[in-house]
């Protein structure tokens, strides 16, 4: 029995099914810059450097993951967008795949974690019809490095 072939067939069917139920024409992952503009801030300030990103994968991982550097001014702009609440948790990911290679918010020095629940997700061009989401932000003490996750 060839499990690799069956797994690939399953993934192909799942992606085709995901396209059908969500109405998307393409499930091509967006670039880190496109994701930052969609879920954090647009246009992207010149001080921002997206280090890592992972677009959502319908049916498997309905989340957008970002790791970036910013300056204090951009941090203040991000904080002013929503009524963020301080929260706890180290942010470790149990998701398989490439995101676990770089998703390490627990490694930030003097990390602070914030989250907000919002129903204003329509501008994100997500692959799901339900536009409720939770945004989570982990930021180091100097406000120069951040991890950002949007869960749908």
PDB file of C-alpha atoms in Angstrom:
ATOM      1  CA  UNK A   1       0.000   0.000   0.000  1.00  0.00           C
ATOM      2  CA  UNK A   2       1.499   3.331  -1.058  1.00  0.00           C
ATOM      3  CA  UNK A   3       0.591   5.866   1.651  1.00  0.00           C
ATOM      4  CA  UNK A   4       2.458   8.706  -0.074  1.00  0.00           C
ATOM      5  CA  UNK A   5       0.260   8.445  -3.147  1.00  0.00           C
ATOM      6  CA  UNK A   6      -2.900   8.231  -1.023  1.00  0.00           C
ATOM      7  CA  UNK A   7      -1.830  11.239   1.044  1.00  0.00           C
ATOM      8  CA  UNK A   8      -1.159  13.277  -2.104  1.00  0.00           C
ATOM      9  CA  UNK A   9      -4.526  12.275  -3.546  1.00  0.00           C
ATOM     10  CA  UNK A  10      -6.227  13.254  -0.297  1.00  0.00           C
ATOM     11  CA  UNK A  11      -4.503  16.641  -0.283  1.00  0.00           C
ATOM     12  CA  UNK A  12      -5.488  17.288  -3.892  1.00  0.00           C
ATOM     13  CA  UNK A  13      -9.133  16.447  -3.137  1.00  0.00           C
ATOM     14  CA  UNK A  14      -9.077  18.531   0.042  1.00  0.00           C
ATOM     15  CA  UNK A  15      -7.653  21.553  -1.774  1.00  0.00           C
ATOM     16  CA  UNK A  16     -10.180  21.177  -4.587  1.00  0.00           C
ATOM     17  CA  UNK A  17     -12.954  20.860  -2.015  1.00  0.00           C
ATOM     18  CA  UNK A  18     -11.639  23.916  -0.176  1.00  0.00           C
ATOM     19  CA  UNK A  19     -11.738  25.912  -3.395  1.00  0.00           C
ATOM     20  CA  UNK A  20     -15.303  24.801  -4.052  1.00  0.00           C
ATOM     21  CA  UNK A  21     -16.707  25.605  -0.632  1.00  0.00           C
ATOM     22  CA  UNK A  22     -14.967  28.937  -0.285  1.00  0.00           C
ATOM     23  CA  UNK A  23     -15.498  30.201  -3.801  1.00  0.00           C
ATOM     24  CA  UNK A  24     -11.849  31.085  -4.283  1.00  0.00           C
ATOM     25  CA  UNK A  25     -10.340  30.849  -7.705  1.00  0.00           C
ATOM     26  CA  UNK A  26      -6.845  30.270  -6.372  1.00  0.00           C
ATOM     27  CA  UNK A  27      -5.297  29.027  -3.183  1.00  0.00           C
ATOM     28  CA  UNK A  28      -1.857  30.370  -3.989  1.00  0.00           C
ATOM     29  CA  UNK A  29      -0.178  31.509  -0.782  1.00  0.00           C
ATOM     30  CA  UNK A  30       0.310  35.236  -0.457  1.00  0.00           C
ATOM     31  CA  UNK A  31       3.719  36.792   0.160  1.00  0.00           C
ATOM     32  CA  UNK A  32       4.727  38.090   3.572  1.00  0.00           C
ATOM     33  CA  UNK A  33       4.241  41.657   2.366  1.00  0.00           C
ATOM     34  CA  UNK A  34       0.749  40.866   1.062  1.00  0.00           C
ATOM     35  CA  UNK A  35      -0.167  39.224   4.357  1.00  0.00           C
ATOM     36  CA  UNK A  36       1.185  42.131   6.406  1.00  0.00           C
ATOM     37  CA  UNK A  37      -0.898  44.556   4.349  1.00  0.00           C
ATOM     38  CA  UNK A  38      -3.979  42.353   4.692  1.00  0.00           C
ATOM     39  CA  UNK A  39      -3.899  41.698   8.429  1.00  0.00           C
ATOM     40  CA  UNK A  40      -1.645  44.281  10.101  1.00  0.00           C
ATOM     41  CA  UNK A  41      -1.285  47.589   8.265  1.00  0.00           C
ATOM     42  CA  UNK A  42      -1.469  48.947   4.752  1.00  0.00           C
ATOM     43  CA  UNK A  43       0.579  50.414   3.253  1.00  0.00           C
ATOM     44  CA  UNK A  44       3.588  48.750   4.832  1.00  0.00           C
ATOM     45  CA  UNK A  45       5.757  51.286   6.658  1.00  0.00           C
ATOM     46  CA  UNK A  46       9.347  51.447   5.438  1.00  0.00           C
ATOM     47  CA  UNK A  47      10.673  50.278   8.821  1.00  0.00           C
ATOM     48  CA  UNK A  48       8.881  46.914   8.543  1.00  0.00           C
ATOM     49  CA  UNK A  49      10.758  43.816   7.437  1.00  0.00           C
ATOM     50  CA  UNK A  50       8.723  40.620   7.158  1.00  0.00           C
ATOM     51  CA  UNK A  51      11.094  37.838   8.208  1.00  0.00           C
ATOM     52  CA  UNK A  52       8.740  34.849   7.908  1.00  0.00           C
ATOM     53  CA  UNK A  53       5.133  34.256   6.930  1.00  0.00           C
ATOM     54  CA  UNK A  54       2.637  31.463   6.417  1.00  0.00           C
ATOM     55  CA  UNK A  55      -0.682  32.007   4.682  1.00  0.00           C
ATOM     56  CA  UNK A  56      -3.757  30.120   5.817  1.00  0.00           C
ATOM     57  CA  UNK A  57      -4.369  26.646   4.455  1.00  0.00           C
ATOM     58  CA  UNK A  58      -8.145  26.023   4.250  1.00  0.00           C
ATOM     59  CA  UNK A  59      -9.365  22.937   6.111  1.00  0.00           C
ATOM     60  CA  UNK A  60      -5.924  22.373   7.662  1.00  0.00           C
ATOM     61  CA  UNK A  61      -4.731  25.606   9.265  1.00  0.00           C
ATOM     62  CA  UNK A  62      -7.169  28.536   9.203  1.00  0.00           C
ATOM     63  CA  UNK A  63      -4.605  31.039  10.445  1.00  0.00           C
ATOM     64  CA  UNK A  64      -2.139  33.588   9.120  1.00  0.00           C
ATOM     65  CA  UNK A  65       1.287  33.636  10.766  1.00  0.00           C
ATOM     66  CA  UNK A  66       3.807  36.507  10.568  1.00  0.00           C
ATOM     67  CA  UNK A  67       7.212  37.278  12.061  1.00  0.00           C
ATOM     68  CA  UNK A  68       8.549  40.772  11.439  1.00  0.00           C
ATOM     69  CA  UNK A  69      10.691  43.625  12.686  1.00  0.00           C
ATOM     70  CA  UNK A  70       9.275  47.113  13.233  1.00  0.00           C
ATOM     71  CA  UNK A  71      10.072  50.346  15.006  1.00  0.00           C
ATOM     72  CA  UNK A  72       8.333  51.839  18.045  1.00  0.00           C
ATOM     73  CA  UNK A  73       6.192  54.172  15.917  1.00  0.00           C
ATOM     74  CA  UNK A  74       4.720  51.296  13.894  1.00  0.00           C
ATOM     75  CA  UNK A  75       4.143  49.352  17.115  1.00  0.00           C
ATOM     76  CA  UNK A  76       2.104  52.281  18.456  1.00  0.00           C
ATOM     77  CA  UNK A  77       0.095  52.393  15.212  1.00  0.00           C
ATOM     78  CA  UNK A  78      -0.681  48.671  15.493  1.00  0.00           C
ATOM     79  CA  UNK A  79      -1.678  49.068  19.143  1.00  0.00           C
ATOM     80  CA  UNK A  80      -4.035  51.950  18.332  1.00  0.00           C
ATOM     81  CA  UNK A  81      -6.019  49.965  15.733  1.00  0.00           C
ATOM     82  CA  UNK A  82      -7.927  47.735  18.184  1.00  0.00           C
ATOM     83  CA  UNK A  83      -8.713  47.451  21.902  1.00  0.00           C
ATOM     84  CA  UNK A  84      -5.908  44.957  22.557  1.00  0.00           C
ATOM     85  CA  UNK A  85      -5.929  43.100  25.868  1.00  0.00           C
ATOM     86  CA  UNK A  86      -2.864  41.707  27.622  1.00  0.00           C
ATOM     87  CA  UNK A  87      -2.955  37.936  27.711  1.00  0.00           C
ATOM     88  CA  UNK A  88      -0.806  35.002  28.721  1.00  0.00           C
ATOM     89  CA  UNK A  89       0.637  32.069  26.874  1.00  0.00           C
ATOM     90  CA  UNK A  90       3.933  31.441  25.178  1.00  0.00           C
ATOM     91  CA  UNK A  91       2.495  31.062  21.690  1.00  0.00           C
ATOM     92  CA  UNK A  92       4.186  27.765  20.910  1.00  0.00           C
ATOM     93  CA  UNK A  93       2.759  26.177  17.789  1.00  0.00           C
ATOM     94  CA  UNK A  94       1.683  22.561  17.594  1.00  0.00           C
ATOM     95  CA  UNK A  95       0.976  22.860  13.884  1.00  0.00           C
ATOM     96  CA  UNK A  96       3.046  20.624  11.642  1.00  0.00           C
ATOM     97  CA  UNK A  97       4.778  22.155   8.686  1.00  0.00           C
ATOM     98  CA  UNK A  98       7.217  24.949   7.961  1.00  0.00           C
ATOM     99  CA  UNK A  99       5.755  27.379  10.500  1.00  0.00           C
ATOM    100  CA  UNK A 100       7.213  25.392  13.419  1.00  0.00           C
ATOM    101  CA  UNK A 101      10.716  26.053  12.073  1.00  0.00           C
ATOM    102  CA  UNK A 102      10.477  29.796  12.731  1.00  0.00           C
ATOM    103  CA  UNK A 103       7.427  30.410  14.959  1.00  0.00           C
ATOM    104  CA  UNK A 104       9.237  31.052  18.266  1.00  0.00           C
ATOM    105  CA  UNK A 105       7.574  33.972  20.100  1.00  0.00           C
ATOM    106  CA  UNK A 106       8.679  32.424  23.394  1.00  0.00           C
ATOM    107  CA  UNK A 107      12.272  33.301  22.415  1.00  0.00           C
ATOM    108  CA  UNK A 108      11.621  37.061  22.440  1.00  0.00           C
ATOM    109  CA  UNK A 109      13.249  38.978  25.296  1.00  0.00           C
ATOM    110  CA  UNK A 110      10.830  40.617  27.748  1.00  0.00           C
ATOM    111  CA  UNK A 111       7.915  39.446  25.620  1.00  0.00           C
ATOM    112  CA  UNK A 112       4.435  40.918  25.980  1.00  0.00           C
ATOM    113  CA  UNK A 113       1.409  39.200  24.502  1.00  0.00           C
ATOM    114  CA  UNK A 114      -1.789  40.899  23.395  1.00  0.00           C
ATOM    115  CA  UNK A 115      -4.934  39.670  21.734  1.00  0.00           C
ATOM    116  CA  UNK A 116      -8.182  40.997  20.379  1.00  0.00           C
ATOM    117  CA  UNK A 117     -11.304  39.318  19.041  1.00  0.00           C
ATOM    118  CA  UNK A 118     -12.836  41.074  16.069  1.00  0.00           C
ATOM    119  CA  UNK A 119     -15.541  40.581  13.487  1.00  0.00           C
ATOM    120  CA  UNK A 120     -13.855  43.045  11.133  1.00  0.00           C
ATOM    121  CA  UNK A 121     -11.999  40.505   8.981  1.00  0.00           C
ATOM    122  CA  UNK A 122     -13.660  41.092   5.624  1.00  0.00           C
ATOM    123  CA  UNK A 123     -10.707  43.130   4.322  1.00  0.00           C
ATOM    124  CA  UNK A 124      -8.320  40.206   4.818  1.00  0.00           C
ATOM    125  CA  UNK A 125      -9.503  38.319   1.726  1.00  0.00           C
ATOM    126  CA  UNK A 126      -9.630  35.148   3.762  1.00  0.00           C
ATOM    127  CA  UNK A 127     -10.600  31.834   2.282  1.00  0.00           C
ATOM    128  CA  UNK A 128     -13.565  31.384   4.623  1.00  0.00           C
ATOM    129  CA  UNK A 129     -17.011  32.973   4.703  1.00  0.00           C
ATOM    130  CA  UNK A 130     -16.984  33.509   8.480  1.00  0.00           C
ATOM    131  CA  UNK A 131     -15.086  36.719   9.168  1.00  0.00           C
ATOM    132  CA  UNK A 132     -14.702  36.468  12.927  1.00  0.00           C
ATOM    133  CA  UNK A 133     -11.128  36.177  14.053  1.00  0.00           C
ATOM    134  CA  UNK A 134      -8.702  36.441  16.925  1.00  0.00           C
ATOM    135  CA  UNK A 135      -5.555  38.488  16.488  1.00  0.00           C
ATOM    136  CA  UNK A 136      -2.573  37.760  18.692  1.00  0.00           C
ATOM    137  CA  UNK A 137       0.583  39.810  18.984  1.00  0.00           C
ATOM    138  CA  UNK A 138       3.808  38.878  20.755  1.00  0.00           C
ATOM    139  CA  UNK A 139       6.323  41.723  20.925  1.00  0.00           C
ATOM    140  CA  UNK A 140       9.738  42.058  22.536  1.00  0.00           C
ATOM    141  CA  UNK A 141      10.458  44.644  25.227  1.00  0.00           C
ATOM    142  CA  UNK A 142      12.063  47.124  22.832  1.00  0.00           C
ATOM    143  CA  UNK A 143       9.083  46.845  20.434  1.00  0.00           C
ATOM    144  CA  UNK A 144      11.341  45.943  17.508  1.00  0.00           C
ATOM    145  CA  UNK A 145      10.468  42.306  16.805  1.00  0.00           C
ATOM    146  CA  UNK A 146       7.012  40.757  16.684  1.00  0.00           C
ATOM    147  CA  UNK A 147       5.061  37.614  15.969  1.00  0.00           C
ATOM    148  CA  UNK A 148       1.495  38.107  14.759  1.00  0.00           C
ATOM    149  CA  UNK A 149      -1.185  35.475  14.273  1.00  0.00           C
ATOM    150  CA  UNK A 150      -4.731  35.775  12.987  1.00  0.00           C
ATOM    151  CA  UNK A 151      -6.942  32.760  13.663  1.00  0.00           C
ATOM    152  CA  UNK A 152     -10.240  32.356  11.825  1.00  0.00           C
TER     153      UNK A 152
END
